[in-house]
Amino acid sequence: MRDNADELLLDVRDLSVAYESGGGLVTAVDRVSFTLRPGEILGLAGESGCGKSTIALALPRLLRSPAVITGGQVVFDGTDLLGVDDTAIRAVRWRDIALVFQNAMNALNPVLRLSAQLVDVIRHHDKVSAEQARERAGELLDLVGIGRDRLRAYPHQLSGGMRQRAAIAIALALRPRLVILDEPTTALDVVVQREILDELKGLQGELGFAVLFVSHDLELLAEFTDRIAIMYAGRLVEAAPSLPLLDGAAHPYTRGLLAAAPDLHGRRSVSRTALPGTPPDLSAPPPGCRFAERCEKAMDVCRWDEPPLLPLNGADPTHVTACHLYSQDSQEVHA
Ligand code: SF4
């Protein structure tokens, strides 16, 4: 399934990322494609090491050595970000694409007050006076529920939840069109996590930015996102609108992830079952389906032929999966 290119904010095409290791390259993200429309919230899920956080960093070209982007395109608002120079990509970061990481301390400078950090970001990108930037910084802290009276606080004077809210305020400072959230609340307790995600969803509705939400928590993603894409061992294996995916997952890996997760809402009667085995060694991935060694439905063909990403049902091109159980005569699609 491909959307009309004119309607897309982000069009990731066959993105591949490798890590240099022992004189060779280990491909951590292998020909992954997906799209995001303006204002859409897409979840990216999968086990640790599946490549989802690597994608989050690759989009705004924030990967550092030994990671290297080895192929593909990241088309943002019509421009391939992999083809522009460093000045152009710096202009896109924060202004157009902002990130919120799991650990807010990665985004906050521990020796600077919040006011200084927010004012720095605003004045670095916008031609405004220091006073105007401070006013905007106060508005941002109000917006994320910290309150402008904490402008002069240092990060260590804030709770974990407040630090994460401050990181979100910095991310929203320049009114980006895409916010990438990489496990933004994983380090927080569930009550604070819920509060922050509810606020983020409210802000997203108010400000209209698109979101790429990276998480291992499918239940959380199903509540927060419009669509979910599932990664396994560097490949995208299933994508669908969020609630249909939760209730009608097709790929055995997605089903395994769901069966292994607690159902907080009582929708599923499946008892919790840990996924057996471990993902393949990406320095020598198997030739067929990468999930074959762990899949109870594996067939002979799965061990030598890699399944393409195809619509699950011809009538519903929004639900795609890469599994020989559903192979049909149609072309590979873009999630
Ligand atoms: Fe299982 Fe085969 Fe489908 Fe892979 S392609 S998930 S091994 S049935």
Coordinates of C-alpha atoms and ligand atoms in Angstrom, one line a residue:
M1 CA 0.0 0.0 0.0
R2 CA 1.3 3.4 -0.9
D3 CA -0.3 6.7 -0.1
N4 CA -0.4 9.5 -2.6
A5 CA 3.1 11.0 -2.3
D6 CA 1.7 14.5 -2.2
E7 CA -0.1 13.7 1.0
L8 CA 2.9 12.3 2.8
L9 CA 5.0 14.0 5.4
L10 CA 7.5 11.2 5.6
D11 CA 8.2 8.5 3.1
V12 CA 10.9 6.0 4.2
R13 CA 12.0 3.8 1.3
D14 CA 14.1 0.7 1.6
L15 CA 16.2 2.2 4.5
S16 CA 19.1 0.1 5.5
V17 CA 21.5 0.7 8.4
A18 CA 24.6 -1.3 9.4
Y19 CA 27.1 -1.3 12.2
E20 CA 30.7 -1.7 11.5
S21 CA 32.0 -4.7 13.4
G22 CA 35.2 -6.7 13.2
G23 CA 36.1 -5.3 9.8
G24 CA 32.6 -6.1 8.3
L25 CA 29.1 -4.7 8.4
V26 CA 26.2 -6.1 10.4
T27 CA 22.9 -4.9 8.9
A28 CA 20.6 -3.8 11.8
V29 CA 17.9 -2.3 9.6
D30 CA 17.3 -4.0 6.3
R31 CA 15.3 -2.4 3.5
V32 CA 12.6 -1.0 5.7
S33 CA 9.8 1.2 4.1
F34 CA 6.9 3.0 5.7
T35 CA 5.1 6.3 5.4
L36 CA 3.6 8.9 7.7
R37 CA 0.9 11.5 6.8
P38 CA 0.8 14.9 8.4
G39 CA -0.7 14.6 11.9
E40 CA -0.6 10.8 11.9
I41 CA 0.7 8.8 14.9
L42 CA 2.6 5.7 13.8
G43 CA 3.9 3.2 16.4
L44 CA 7.1 1.1 15.7
A45 CA 7.3 -2.0 17.9
G46 CA 9.4 -5.0 18.3
E47 CA 11.9 -6.7 20.7
S48 CA 15.1 -5.1 21.8
G49 CA 17.6 -5.1 19.0
C50 CA 15.0 -5.3 16.2
G51 CA 16.2 -2.0 14.8
K52 CA 13.4 0.3 15.8
S53 CA 15.6 2.8 17.8
T54 CA 18.2 2.7 15.0
I55 CA 15.5 3.9 12.6
A56 CA 14.5 6.7 15.1
L57 CA 18.0 8.0 15.0
A58 CA 18.6 7.4 11.3
L59 CA 15.6 9.6 10.1
P60 CA 17.2 12.9 11.3
R61 CA 20.7 11.5 10.6
L62 CA 21.7 11.4 14.3
L63 CA 23.4 8.0 14.1
R64 CA 27.0 8.0 15.1
S65 CA 29.9 5.7 14.2
P66 CA 30.0 2.7 14.0
A67 CA 26.5 3.0 12.6
V68 CA 26.3 3.8 8.9
I69 CA 23.3 4.3 6.6
T70 CA 23.9 1.9 3.7
G71 CA 20.9 2.5 1.5
G72 CA 17.4 3.9 0.9
Q73 CA 15.8 7.2 1.2
V74 CA 14.2 9.3 3.9
V75 CA 11.9 11.7 2.0
F76 CA 10.6 14.4 4.4
D77 CA 8.2 16.9 2.9
G78 CA 9.5 16.0 -0.6
T79 CA 13.2 16.1 0.2
D80 CA 15.5 13.1 0.7
L81 CA 17.2 13.9 4.0
L82 CA 20.0 11.4 3.1
G83 CA 20.9 13.5 0.1
V84 CA 21.3 17.0 1.7
D85 CA 24.4 18.5 3.3
D86 CA 25.1 18.9 7.0
T87 CA 23.8 22.5 7.1
A88 CA 20.5 21.5 5.6
I89 CA 20.0 18.6 7.9
R90 CA 20.8 20.7 11.0
A91 CA 18.1 23.2 9.8
V92 CA 15.6 20.3 9.7
R93 CA 16.5 18.9 13.1
W94 CA 14.4 20.4 15.9
R95 CA 12.7 22.9 13.6
D96 CA 10.9 20.2 11.6
I97 CA 11.8 16.9 13.3
A98 CA 12.3 16.7 17.0
L99 CA 13.2 13.8 19.2
V100 CA 12.3 12.7 22.8
F101 CA 14.4 9.9 24.2
Q102 CA 13.8 7.5 27.0
N103 CA 16.2 9.2 29.3
A104 CA 15.4 12.9 29.5
M105 CA 18.9 13.6 30.8
N106 CA 20.1 12.9 27.3
A107 CA 18.2 16.0 26.2
L108 CA 18.8 18.2 29.2
N109 CA 22.1 19.9 30.2
P110 CA 22.5 19.1 34.0
V111 CA 24.3 22.4 34.7
L112 CA 21.9 24.8 32.9
R113 CA 18.6 26.0 34.2
L114 CA 15.5 25.0 32.1
S115 CA 15.0 28.7 31.0
A116 CA 18.5 28.8 29.6
Q117 CA 18.1 25.5 27.7
L118 CA 14.7 26.5 26.2
V119 CA 15.9 30.0 25.3
D120 CA 19.0 28.6 23.7
V121 CA 17.0 26.3 21.4
I122 CA 14.5 29.0 20.5
R123 CA 17.0 31.7 19.8
H124 CA 19.3 29.3 17.9
H125 CA 16.6 28.7 15.3
D126 CA 14.3 31.8 15.6
K127 CA 15.2 35.5 15.3
V128 CA 13.5 36.6 18.5
S129 CA 14.7 38.8 21.5
A130 CA 15.8 37.1 24.7
E131 CA 12.6 38.4 26.4
Q132 CA 10.4 37.0 23.7
A133 CA 12.3 33.6 24.0
R134 CA 11.8 33.6 27.8
E135 CA 8.1 34.3 27.4
R136 CA 7.9 31.4 24.9
A137 CA 9.8 29.2 27.3
G138 CA 7.3 29.9 30.0
E139 CA 4.4 29.1 27.7
L140 CA 6.1 25.8 26.8
L141 CA 6.5 24.8 30.4
D142 CA 2.8 25.7 31.0
L143 CA 1.9 23.6 28.0
V144 CA 3.6 20.4 29.2
G145 CA 2.2 20.8 32.7
I146 CA 5.3 21.8 34.6
G147 CA 4.4 25.5 35.0
R148 CA 6.5 28.5 34.2
D149 CA 7.4 29.0 37.9
R150 CA 10.0 26.2 37.3
L151 CA 11.8 28.1 34.6
R152 CA 14.8 28.7 36.9
A153 CA 15.0 25.1 38.1
Y154 CA 18.0 22.8 37.2
P155 CA 17.2 19.4 35.9
H156 CA 18.3 17.7 39.2
Q157 CA 15.6 19.7 41.0
L158 CA 12.8 18.0 39.0
S159 CA 11.3 14.6 39.3
G160 CA 11.8 12.0 36.5
G161 CA 8.3 12.8 35.2
M162 CA 9.0 16.5 35.2
R163 CA 12.4 16.1 33.5
Q164 CA 10.6 14.1 30.7
R165 CA 8.0 16.8 30.4
A166 CA 10.9 19.4 30.1
A167 CA 12.4 17.3 27.3
I168 CA 9.0 17.3 25.6
A169 CA 8.9 21.1 26.0
I170 CA 12.3 21.4 24.3
A171 CA 11.2 19.1 21.5
L172 CA 8.1 21.2 20.9
A173 CA 9.9 24.5 21.2
L174 CA 10.1 25.1 17.4
R175 CA 6.7 23.6 16.6
P176 CA 8.0 20.6 14.6
R177 CA 5.9 18.8 12.1
L178 CA 7.3 15.4 13.2
V179 CA 8.1 14.3 16.8
I180 CA 10.0 11.0 17.2
L181 CA 9.4 9.5 20.6
D182 CA 11.8 6.7 21.5
E183 CA 10.5 4.8 24.5
P184 CA 9.6 8.2 26.0
T185 CA 8.1 7.0 29.2
T186 CA 9.6 3.6 29.8
A187 CA 11.7 4.7 32.7
L188 CA 8.7 6.2 34.5
D189 CA 6.1 4.6 36.8
V190 CA 2.8 3.7 35.1
V191 CA 0.8 6.6 36.7
V192 CA 3.3 9.2 35.5
Q193 CA 3.6 7.4 32.1
R194 CA -0.1 7.6 31.6
E195 CA -0.3 11.3 32.6
I196 CA 2.5 12.2 30.2
L197 CA 1.1 10.2 27.3
D198 CA -2.4 11.7 27.8
E199 CA -0.9 15.1 27.8
L200 CA 1.2 14.4 24.7
K201 CA -1.8 13.1 22.9
G202 CA -3.7 16.3 23.8
L203 CA -0.8 18.4 22.5
Q204 CA -0.6 16.4 19.3
G205 CA -4.3 17.1 18.7
E206 CA -3.9 20.7 19.5
L207 CA -0.7 21.4 17.5
G208 CA -1.2 18.8 14.8
F209 CA 2.4 17.3 14.6
A210 CA 2.9 13.8 13.3
V211 CA 4.5 11.2 15.7
L212 CA 6.7 8.2 15.2
F213 CA 6.4 6.4 18.6
V214 CA 9.0 3.7 19.2
S215 CA 8.1 1.3 21.9
H216 CA 8.2 -2.4 22.9
D217 CA 4.8 -2.0 24.5
L218 CA 2.1 -3.0 22.0
E219 CA -0.8 -2.3 24.4
L220 CA 0.4 1.2 25.0
L221 CA 0.9 1.8 21.3
A222 CA -2.5 0.6 20.4
E223 CA -4.0 3.2 22.6
F224 CA -1.8 6.1 21.5
T225 CA -1.3 5.5 17.8
D226 CA -3.3 5.4 14.6
R227 CA -1.2 2.6 13.0
I228 CA 1.4 0.2 14.2
A229 CA 4.4 -1.3 12.3
I230 CA 6.1 -4.4 13.7
M231 CA 9.8 -5.0 13.3
Y232 CA 11.6 -8.3 13.6
A233 CA 15.4 -8.8 13.3
G234 CA 15.8 -5.6 11.2
R235 CA 12.8 -6.2 8.9
L236 CA 9.3 -4.9 8.9
V237 CA 7.0 -7.9 9.2
E238 CA 3.5 -6.4 9.8
A239 CA 1.7 -3.1 9.7
A240 CA -2.0 -2.2 10.3
P241 CA -4.3 0.3 11.9
S242 CA -3.7 0.0 15.6
L243 CA -6.9 -1.6 17.0
P244 CA -7.4 -4.0 14.1
L245 CA -3.8 -5.1 14.6
L246 CA -4.4 -5.8 18.3
D247 CA -7.5 -7.8 17.6
G248 CA -6.5 -9.4 14.4
A249 CA -2.7 -9.8 14.2
A250 CA -1.7 -12.1 11.4
H251 CA 2.0 -12.6 11.6
P252 CA 3.0 -15.3 14.0
Y253 CA 5.6 -12.9 15.5
T254 CA 3.1 -10.2 16.2
R255 CA 0.8 -12.8 17.7
G256 CA 3.6 -14.0 19.9
L257 CA 4.4 -10.5 21.1
L258 CA 0.7 -10.0 22.0
A259 CA 0.5 -13.3 23.7
A260 CA 3.6 -12.5 25.8
A261 CA 2.2 -9.1 26.9
P262 CA -0.3 -8.6 29.8
D263 CA -3.7 -7.6 28.5
L264 CA -4.6 -4.5 30.5
H265 CA -8.0 -4.1 29.0
G266 CA -9.4 -7.7 29.0
R267 CA -9.9 -7.7 25.3
R268 CA -8.0 -10.9 24.8
S269 CA -8.5 -14.3 26.4
V270 CA -5.1 -15.6 25.4
S271 CA -3.0 -16.5 28.4
R272 CA 0.5 -15.0 28.7
T273 CA 3.1 -17.1 26.9
A274 CA 6.7 -16.1 26.5
L275 CA 8.0 -16.2 22.9
P276 CA 10.5 -19.1 22.8
G277 CA 14.0 -18.7 21.4
T278 CA 15.9 -15.6 20.4
P279 CA 16.2 -13.5 17.3
P280 CA 18.8 -14.6 14.7
D281 CA 22.4 -13.4 14.6
L282 CA 22.3 -10.4 12.3
S283 CA 25.9 -10.9 11.2
A284 CA 24.6 -14.0 9.4
P285 CA 20.8 -13.8 9.0
P286 CA 19.0 -16.9 7.7
P287 CA 18.1 -16.9 4.0
G288 CA 14.3 -17.2 4.4
C289 CA 12.0 -15.9 7.0
R290 CA 14.0 -14.5 9.9
F291 CA 11.4 -15.7 12.4
A292 CA 11.4 -19.3 11.1
E293 CA 13.5 -20.8 14.0
R294 CA 10.9 -19.5 16.5
C295 CA 7.7 -20.0 14.5
E296 CA 5.5 -23.0 15.2
K297 CA 3.8 -22.5 11.8
A298 CA 7.1 -22.6 9.8
M299 CA 7.0 -24.5 6.5
D300 CA 9.8 -25.7 4.2
V301 CA 9.5 -22.6 2.0
C302 CA 10.0 -20.3 5.0
R303 CA 13.6 -21.6 5.4
W304 CA 14.8 -20.5 2.0
D305 CA 12.4 -17.9 0.6
E306 CA 12.1 -14.5 2.4
P307 CA 8.4 -13.6 2.5
P308 CA 7.6 -10.1 1.0
L309 CA 5.3 -7.6 2.7
L310 CA 1.9 -8.0 1.1
P311 CA -1.7 -6.9 1.8
L312 CA -3.3 -9.5 4.1
N313 CA -6.6 -9.2 2.3
G314 CA -7.0 -7.7 -1.2
A315 CA -9.9 -5.6 0.1
D316 CA -7.9 -4.0 2.9
P317 CA -4.5 -2.8 1.7
T318 CA -3.9 -1.1 5.1
H319 CA -3.1 -4.3 6.8
V320 CA 0.1 -5.8 5.4
T321 CA 2.2 -8.7 6.5
A322 CA 5.4 -10.6 5.5
C323 CA 4.5 -14.3 6.0
H324 CA 4.1 -17.3 3.7
L325 CA 0.9 -18.2 5.4
Y326 CA -0.7 -15.4 3.6
S327 CA 1.2 -15.3 0.3
Q328 CA -0.8 -14.3 -2.7
D329 CA -0.2 -13.1 -6.2
S330 CA 0.4 -9.4 -5.6
Q331 CA 3.2 -6.9 -5.5
E332 CA 5.3 -6.1 -2.5
V333 CA 4.0 -3.0 -0.7
H334 CA 5.2 -0.1 1.4
A335 CA 3.7 0.0 4.9
Ligands
SF4_1 FE1 6.3 -18.5 10.3 FE2 6.8 -19.0 7.8 FE3 5.3 -17.0 8.4 FE4 7.9 -16.9 8.9 S1 6.9 -17.0 6.8 S2 6.3 -16.2 10.2 S3 8.3 -19.0 9.5 S4 4.9 -19.1 8.8

